[in-house]
Amino acid sequence: MEKRNNKYKIQLEEVELKDGSQTGKKLTIEIENHDDLFQIIETAKSKNIFPDTQQATEFALGLKLFTEVVLRNKENPLFEDLKPAIGAFMQKLKKV
């Protein structure tokens, strides 16, 4: 049986830069992830480890995007030093 991933579309729109300018840049990407990202985000929000749910959402989404790329490229020497730390971090996070 073929293992399938969940598919998502992420849209990023630049609203305002720190100098007050607006460029209107937009980016849309489609990604795959083995986890249910909405469930991960809800779990992060419910743990109350950040001051607000916005930060929990940013954290969960950023972490899942990053770690999925690391998993797909686990043989890449760039991630060699990070893999043990990521594993330890993920175990600590799951205990929270």
XYZ file of C-alpha atoms in Angstrom:
96
model
C 0.000 0.000 0.000
C 1.370 3.380 -0.999
C 1.830 5.831 1.839
C 0.096 9.101 1.112
C 0.590 12.535 2.591
C -1.865 15.264 3.391
C -1.794 18.105 0.867
C -2.067 21.790 1.729
C -1.950 25.155 0.009
C -0.243 28.001 1.837
C -0.766 31.595 0.773
C 1.532 34.316 2.045
C 0.759 37.944 1.366
C 2.974 40.851 2.300
C 0.731 43.356 4.066
C 3.164 46.043 5.212
C 6.930 46.290 5.636
C 8.558 47.776 8.722
C 9.264 51.011 6.820
C 5.534 51.360 6.127
C 5.775 50.506 2.441
C 3.545 48.008 0.721
C 4.736 45.940 -2.203
C 1.775 43.598 -2.528
C 4.015 40.553 -2.920
C 2.230 37.219 -2.781
C 3.385 33.639 -2.644
C 1.316 30.487 -2.960
C 2.829 27.055 -2.473
C 1.379 23.574 -2.286
C 2.991 21.236 0.204
C 2.633 17.722 1.511
C 2.990 16.687 5.134
C 2.527 13.344 6.827
C 0.727 15.002 9.757
C -2.643 16.735 9.991
C -1.400 20.327 10.248
C -4.702 21.697 11.509
C -4.718 19.161 14.329
C -1.098 20.026 15.199
C -1.983 23.737 15.311
C -4.995 23.099 17.550
C -2.873 20.970 19.877
C -0.240 23.712 20.107
C -2.936 26.273 20.923
C -4.481 24.072 23.608
C -1.173 23.565 25.444
C -0.922 27.296 26.273
C 2.883 27.338 26.021
C 2.859 30.770 24.364
C 1.238 34.048 25.408
C -1.375 33.858 22.637
C -2.811 31.525 20.019
C -1.237 33.504 17.169
C 2.239 32.558 18.396
C 1.168 28.949 18.892
C -0.035 28.844 15.281
C 3.187 30.416 13.972
C 5.269 27.987 16.015
C 3.362 24.863 14.996
C 3.254 25.721 11.314
C 6.887 26.791 11.147
C 8.095 23.748 13.043
C 6.098 21.303 10.920
C 7.237 22.902 7.649
C 10.858 22.838 8.781
C 10.894 19.309 10.178
C 9.141 17.882 7.112
C 11.928 19.236 4.893
C 14.520 17.800 7.291
C 12.810 14.386 7.175
C 12.710 14.364 3.379
C 16.383 15.323 3.249
C 17.702 13.330 6.198
C 20.833 12.315 4.288
C 21.761 15.936 3.552
C 24.918 16.854 5.516
C 23.400 20.275 6.228
C 21.083 18.676 8.790
C 23.605 16.290 10.330
C 24.186 18.319 13.498
C 20.526 19.265 13.853
C 18.962 15.800 13.754
C 19.794 14.793 17.353
C 18.675 18.174 18.685
C 15.429 18.059 16.702
C 14.689 14.571 18.012
C 15.298 15.625 21.613
C 13.253 18.793 21.143
C 10.299 16.935 19.631
C 10.263 14.456 22.538
C 10.350 17.330 25.044
C 7.562 19.117 23.170
C 5.350 16.022 23.214
C 5.636 15.896 27.013
C 4.313 19.451 27.412
